[in-house]
């Protein structure tokens, strides 16, 4: 990757005045830069744009490949404004542990250290901070918003009903404070997240739990020197002398830098040849297995009916049942595909779409093994799909569960009155006024909705029982949330591990020595690209921003993203996309609400 080469060269020039060269007796060090947020799956337009943004698996594979390079002595991981989720940190960290087990020294370098940098640093031999940098980690803070008073003031009546005492999905809109059940649920989740965090820091930095707490008390707002004193940082080092520092601490006569290639970079169009351009644009991208293959089917974002989208109303991907069923039918029909991994990172969504995807997994499972890898979250509809797999892997802090149902509507008649809007309603049919926007439900209508929700919950519970026969729903259902480590103990998940561990274990189960890994849904054609371009919402294709919307919602979304930051905005965005499902479906499977972690 050109960026990696340039970065490594810059360090060499600054560190010793001239680029080090490979020579006998030199110590070979690889530079790996991580910036931004790694994507979960390759862009469907990689074949068109080239220079694709690296995926999480690209980074993991690069590190694991380096682990097997006998000529390599060390890996320096440089974080440049990286925004990593907890699951991504675990999976990259597991690869770094693999490299250390193979005798490689791993050094992490960052300008500043927050929670993400410290967690990833726990998987390194040494943690370096730029001279003058800061360490900022006050702990884990979870913020929830309760909007009942605001909605009442605005004239909006949220008639949301949930099945599952611990679900909590309706409480943001219907309460001014959490219920006892939801408070217990979210407190247990927060304890699990914080417990995993402190355990990881303690194990990686050689500290007891008490020492970790003491260290966190010092670095809530600290400089690099305090971080060193607290034992979470090894040294303050100016980037300009990083090469010299490594040489002195590795007893190396000479440091020879190389770069870690990340990803294939995709293909690109030869713009000097118009015939080549037309030929490429007119063809359908090839996505056919050439030898024995493990397929990864990605379920990312809110689960919805219809086609998946790379950019929904509020940004972020959505997982469409039609797109995913087509992908599942494709992998079922391909003889060279020997096993399937469903990679889930979803808060849930449409109950109907979740069932449709589950049925697709059942079809595939009748002929091929289907395993599941959970990223940051498989909640509600996401877990509904997960139990369709033969085996489930999760990361330690993956959010799992939320077996429950929420449904309802927003009655805005009082808002219309405040705005002096006069609404005339006309209807035909016995239930036509059920979802009128200006009228709240009466008791009979609410009872009917509860009945339908109970049917959906019973179906959800039956899917869980069939996929996880040993599970105790009295301890796991009713909307309860768990982290991955807790989910394993409860039988909701089979093992702790990331995507790479899932692939390796499935290949071993299948007896595959040499195999390919292919991602589904596959690449899209130029016609698909043009359709995406004209939809009016932002779509990222191979690092190029397409069709950026400029309407009021786009402006609001951009402002919220800038205010909250990318990681917290992604949580709010998925919740908003899921809430929009109530326009079309009165009953949905969605995780409780936006959980904003700091």
PDB file of C-alpha atoms in Angstrom, residues 64-215:
ATOM      1  CA  UNK A  64      -0.940 -12.798  10.808  1.00  0.00           C
ATOM      2  CA  UNK A  65       1.084 -12.972   7.587  1.00  0.00           C
ATOM      3  CA  UNK A  66       3.829 -10.931   9.244  1.00  0.00           C
ATOM      4  CA  UNK A  67       3.803 -13.377  12.155  1.00  0.00           C
ATOM      5  CA  UNK A  68       4.936 -16.118   9.785  1.00  0.00           C
ATOM      6  CA  UNK A  69       7.707 -14.038   8.185  1.00  0.00           C
ATOM      7  CA  UNK A  70      10.941 -15.481   9.579  1.00  0.00           C
ATOM      8  CA  UNK A  71      12.932 -12.447   8.422  1.00  0.00           C
ATOM      9  CA  UNK A  72      10.821 -10.018  10.449  1.00  0.00           C
ATOM     10  CA  UNK A  73      11.808  -9.066  13.994  1.00  0.00           C
ATOM     11  CA  UNK A  74       9.180  -6.554  15.060  1.00  0.00           C
ATOM     12  CA  UNK A  75       5.953  -4.793  14.094  1.00  0.00           C
ATOM     13  CA  UNK A  76       5.265  -1.143  14.858  1.00  0.00           C
ATOM     14  CA  UNK A  77       1.561  -0.283  14.807  1.00  0.00           C
ATOM     15  CA  UNK A  78       0.994   3.433  14.342  1.00  0.00           C
ATOM     16  CA  UNK A  79      -2.503   4.741  15.070  1.00  0.00           C
ATOM     17  CA  UNK A  80      -3.376   7.841  13.062  1.00  0.00           C
ATOM     18  CA  UNK A  81      -6.795   9.179  14.103  1.00  0.00           C
ATOM     19  CA  UNK A  82      -8.065   5.604  14.196  1.00  0.00           C
ATOM     20  CA  UNK A  83     -11.645   5.075  15.354  1.00  0.00           C
ATOM     21  CA  UNK A  84     -11.868   1.440  16.391  1.00  0.00           C
ATOM     22  CA  UNK A  85     -14.805  -0.367  17.945  1.00  0.00           C
ATOM     23  CA  UNK A  86     -14.294  -2.749  20.834  1.00  0.00           C
ATOM     24  CA  UNK A  87     -14.787  -5.774  18.579  1.00  0.00           C
ATOM     25  CA  UNK A  88     -12.261  -4.453  16.060  1.00  0.00           C
ATOM     26  CA  UNK A  89      -9.742  -3.888  18.845  1.00  0.00           C
ATOM     27  CA  UNK A  90     -10.219  -7.462  20.039  1.00  0.00           C
ATOM     28  CA  UNK A  91      -9.754  -8.936  16.564  1.00  0.00           C
ATOM     29  CA  UNK A  92      -6.688  -6.862  15.680  1.00  0.00           C
ATOM     30  CA  UNK A  93      -5.373  -7.480  19.189  1.00  0.00           C
ATOM     31  CA  UNK A  94      -5.766 -11.237  18.771  1.00  0.00           C
ATOM     32  CA  UNK A  95      -3.675 -11.021  15.599  1.00  0.00           C
ATOM     33  CA  UNK A  96      -0.998  -9.042  17.471  1.00  0.00           C
ATOM     34  CA  UNK A  97      -0.976 -11.707  20.197  1.00  0.00           C
ATOM     35  CA  UNK A  98      -0.493 -14.300  17.452  1.00  0.00           C
ATOM     36  CA  UNK A  99       2.510 -12.351  16.151  1.00  0.00           C
ATOM     37  CA  UNK A 100       4.014 -12.138  19.640  1.00  0.00           C
ATOM     38  CA  UNK A 101       3.565 -15.886  20.106  1.00  0.00           C
ATOM     39  CA  UNK A 102       5.616 -16.291  16.920  1.00  0.00           C
ATOM     40  CA  UNK A 103       8.480 -14.269  18.367  1.00  0.00           C
ATOM     41  CA  UNK A 104       7.703 -10.822  16.956  1.00  0.00           C
ATOM     42  CA  UNK A 105       8.038  -7.779  19.159  1.00  0.00           C
ATOM     43  CA  UNK A 106       4.942  -5.586  18.849  1.00  0.00           C
ATOM     44  CA  UNK A 107       5.172  -1.862  19.553  1.00  0.00           C
ATOM     45  CA  UNK A 108       2.208   0.520  19.524  1.00  0.00           C
ATOM     46  CA  UNK A 109       2.782   4.201  18.736  1.00  0.00           C
ATOM     47  CA  UNK A 110       0.097   6.891  19.045  1.00  0.00           C
ATOM     48  CA  UNK A 111       0.018  10.661  19.391  1.00  0.00           C
ATOM     49  CA  UNK A 112      -2.527  10.394  22.231  1.00  0.00           C
ATOM     50  CA  UNK A 113      -3.988   7.520  24.215  1.00  0.00           C
ATOM     51  CA  UNK A 114      -7.674   7.042  24.978  1.00  0.00           C
ATOM     52  CA  UNK A 115      -9.621   3.918  25.772  1.00  0.00           C
ATOM     53  CA  UNK A 116      -9.209   2.381  22.310  1.00  0.00           C
ATOM     54  CA  UNK A 117      -5.460   2.983  22.192  1.00  0.00           C
ATOM     55  CA  UNK A 118      -4.989   1.558  25.682  1.00  0.00           C
ATOM     56  CA  UNK A 119      -7.046  -1.543  24.886  1.00  0.00           C
ATOM     57  CA  UNK A 120      -5.108  -2.219  21.695  1.00  0.00           C
ATOM     58  CA  UNK A 121      -1.884  -1.412  23.537  1.00  0.00           C
ATOM     59  CA  UNK A 122      -2.658  -4.202  25.986  1.00  0.00           C
ATOM     60  CA  UNK A 123      -1.866  -6.574  23.105  1.00  0.00           C
ATOM     61  CA  UNK A 124       1.579  -5.003  22.503  1.00  0.00           C
ATOM     62  CA  UNK A 125       4.946  -5.535  24.148  1.00  0.00           C
ATOM     63  CA  UNK A 126       5.508  -1.801  24.429  1.00  0.00           C
ATOM     64  CA  UNK A 127       3.279   1.271  24.247  1.00  0.00           C
ATOM     65  CA  UNK A 128       4.867   4.500  23.044  1.00  0.00           C
ATOM     66  CA  UNK A 129       3.327   7.955  23.077  1.00  0.00           C
ATOM     67  CA  UNK A 130       4.417  10.962  21.045  1.00  0.00           C
ATOM     68  CA  UNK A 131       6.365  13.395  23.216  1.00  0.00           C
ATOM     69  CA  UNK A 132       3.903  16.031  24.378  1.00  0.00           C
ATOM     70  CA  UNK A 133       0.914  13.721  23.875  1.00  0.00           C
ATOM     71  CA  UNK A 134      -1.810  13.091  26.412  1.00  0.00           C
ATOM     72  CA  UNK A 135      -3.567  10.143  28.035  1.00  0.00           C
ATOM     73  CA  UNK A 136      -7.302  10.622  28.505  1.00  0.00           C
ATOM     74  CA  UNK A 137      -9.381   7.780  29.908  1.00  0.00           C
ATOM     75  CA  UNK A 138     -11.787   8.576  32.751  1.00  0.00           C
ATOM     76  CA  UNK A 139     -13.650   5.270  32.428  1.00  0.00           C
ATOM     77  CA  UNK A 140     -16.810   4.071  30.688  1.00  0.00           C
ATOM     78  CA  UNK A 141     -19.814   6.383  30.698  1.00  0.00           C
ATOM     79  CA  UNK A 142     -23.213   5.424  29.323  1.00  0.00           C
ATOM     80  CA  UNK A 143     -25.760   8.156  28.602  1.00  0.00           C
ATOM     81  CA  UNK A 144     -29.449   7.593  27.952  1.00  0.00           C
ATOM     82  CA  UNK A 145     -32.091  10.094  26.925  1.00  0.00           C
ATOM     83  CA  UNK A 146     -35.719   9.998  28.074  1.00  0.00           C
ATOM     84  CA  UNK A 147     -37.989  12.046  25.851  1.00  0.00           C
ATOM     85  CA  UNK A 148     -41.505  11.574  27.262  1.00  0.00           C
ATOM     86  CA  UNK A 149     -41.721  15.119  28.641  1.00  0.00           C
ATOM     87  CA  UNK A 150     -40.421  16.613  25.406  1.00  0.00           C
ATOM     88  CA  UNK A 151     -42.879  14.615  23.311  1.00  0.00           C
ATOM     89  CA  UNK A 152     -45.762  15.647  25.559  1.00  0.00           C
ATOM     90  CA  UNK A 153     -44.700  19.279  25.223  1.00  0.00           C
ATOM     91  CA  UNK A 154     -44.561  18.862  21.440  1.00  0.00           C
ATOM     92  CA  UNK A 155     -47.971  17.199  21.286  1.00  0.00           C
ATOM     93  CA  UNK A 156     -46.728  13.728  20.321  1.00  0.00           C
ATOM     94  CA  UNK A 157     -48.091  10.630  22.064  1.00  0.00           C
ATOM     95  CA  UNK A 158     -45.762   7.637  21.827  1.00  0.00           C
ATOM     96  CA  UNK A 159     -47.875   4.497  22.046  1.00  0.00           C
ATOM     97  CA  UNK A 160     -45.107   1.921  22.219  1.00  0.00           C
ATOM     98  CA  UNK A 161     -45.613  -1.473  23.804  1.00  0.00           C
ATOM     99  CA  UNK A 162     -42.950  -4.092  24.449  1.00  0.00           C
ATOM    100  CA  UNK A 163     -42.976  -7.825  25.123  1.00  0.00           C
ATOM    101  CA  UNK A 164     -40.146  -8.562  27.520  1.00  0.00           C
ATOM    102  CA  UNK A 165     -39.850  -6.892  30.907  1.00  0.00           C
ATOM    103  CA  UNK A 166     -36.159  -6.098  30.365  1.00  0.00           C
ATOM    104  CA  UNK A 167     -36.446  -4.959  26.744  1.00  0.00           C
ATOM    105  CA  UNK A 168     -36.441  -1.220  27.443  1.00  0.00           C
ATOM    106  CA  UNK A 169     -37.008  -0.375  23.792  1.00  0.00           C
ATOM    107  CA  UNK A 170     -40.042   1.798  24.472  1.00  0.00           C
ATOM    108  CA  UNK A 171     -38.717   3.626  27.503  1.00  0.00           C
ATOM    109  CA  UNK A 172     -36.851   6.411  25.735  1.00  0.00           C
ATOM    110  CA  UNK A 173     -40.114   7.682  24.288  1.00  0.00           C
ATOM    111  CA  UNK A 174     -42.588   6.729  27.020  1.00  0.00           C
ATOM    112  CA  UNK A 175     -40.783   7.401  30.307  1.00  0.00           C
ATOM    113  CA  UNK A 176     -38.864  10.145  32.067  1.00  0.00           C
ATOM    114  CA  UNK A 177     -36.536   7.682  33.844  1.00  0.00           C
ATOM    115  CA  UNK A 178     -35.632   3.995  33.481  1.00  0.00           C
ATOM    116  CA  UNK A 179     -37.775   1.218  34.888  1.00  0.00           C
ATOM    117  CA  UNK A 180     -36.288  -1.045  37.541  1.00  0.00           C
ATOM    118  CA  UNK A 181     -36.023  -3.928  35.041  1.00  0.00           C
ATOM    119  CA  UNK A 182     -34.246  -1.864  32.405  1.00  0.00           C
ATOM    120  CA  UNK A 183     -31.950  -0.284  34.992  1.00  0.00           C
ATOM    121  CA  UNK A 184     -30.918  -3.753  36.195  1.00  0.00           C
ATOM    122  CA  UNK A 185     -30.424  -4.904  32.598  1.00  0.00           C
ATOM    123  CA  UNK A 186     -28.241  -2.021  31.489  1.00  0.00           C
ATOM    124  CA  UNK A 187     -26.277  -2.008  34.766  1.00  0.00           C
ATOM    125  CA  UNK A 188     -25.390  -5.672  34.218  1.00  0.00           C
ATOM    126  CA  UNK A 189     -24.308  -4.881  30.657  1.00  0.00           C
ATOM    127  CA  UNK A 190     -22.155  -1.956  31.794  1.00  0.00           C
ATOM    128  CA  UNK A 191     -20.544  -4.116  34.478  1.00  0.00           C
ATOM    129  CA  UNK A 192     -19.722  -6.716  31.822  1.00  0.00           C
ATOM    130  CA  UNK A 193     -18.198  -4.155  29.474  1.00  0.00           C
ATOM    131  CA  UNK A 194     -16.106  -2.542  32.203  1.00  0.00           C
ATOM    132  CA  UNK A 195     -15.066  -5.899  33.622  1.00  0.00           C
ATOM    133  CA  UNK A 196     -13.792  -7.055  30.225  1.00  0.00           C
ATOM    134  CA  UNK A 197     -11.952  -3.763  29.767  1.00  0.00           C
ATOM    135  CA  UNK A 198     -10.127  -3.884  33.098  1.00  0.00           C
ATOM    136  CA  UNK A 199      -9.363  -7.596  32.681  1.00  0.00           C
ATOM    137  CA  UNK A 200      -7.816  -6.941  29.264  1.00  0.00           C
ATOM    138  CA  UNK A 201      -5.750  -4.026  30.569  1.00  0.00           C
ATOM    139  CA  UNK A 202      -4.579  -5.968  33.600  1.00  0.00           C
ATOM    140  CA  UNK A 203      -3.627  -9.080  31.641  1.00  0.00           C
ATOM    141  CA  UNK A 204      -1.851  -7.125  28.911  1.00  0.00           C
ATOM    142  CA  UNK A 205      -0.021  -4.708  31.190  1.00  0.00           C
ATOM    143  CA  UNK A 206       0.813  -7.127  33.989  1.00  0.00           C
ATOM    144  CA  UNK A 207      -1.342  -5.413  36.612  1.00  0.00           C
ATOM    145  CA  UNK A 208      -3.689  -6.660  39.294  1.00  0.00           C
ATOM    146  CA  UNK A 209      -7.278  -5.404  39.294  1.00  0.00           C
ATOM    147  CA  UNK A 210      -6.395  -2.993  42.089  1.00  0.00           C
ATOM    148  CA  UNK A 211      -3.408  -1.663  40.161  1.00  0.00           C
ATOM    149  CA  UNK A 212      -5.586  -1.140  37.081  1.00  0.00           C
ATOM    150  CA  UNK A 213      -8.063   0.900  39.129  1.00  0.00           C
ATOM    151  CA  UNK A 214      -5.208   2.967  40.594  1.00  0.00           C
ATOM    152  CA  UNK A 215      -3.816   3.590  37.114  1.00  0.00           C
TER     153      UNK A 215
END
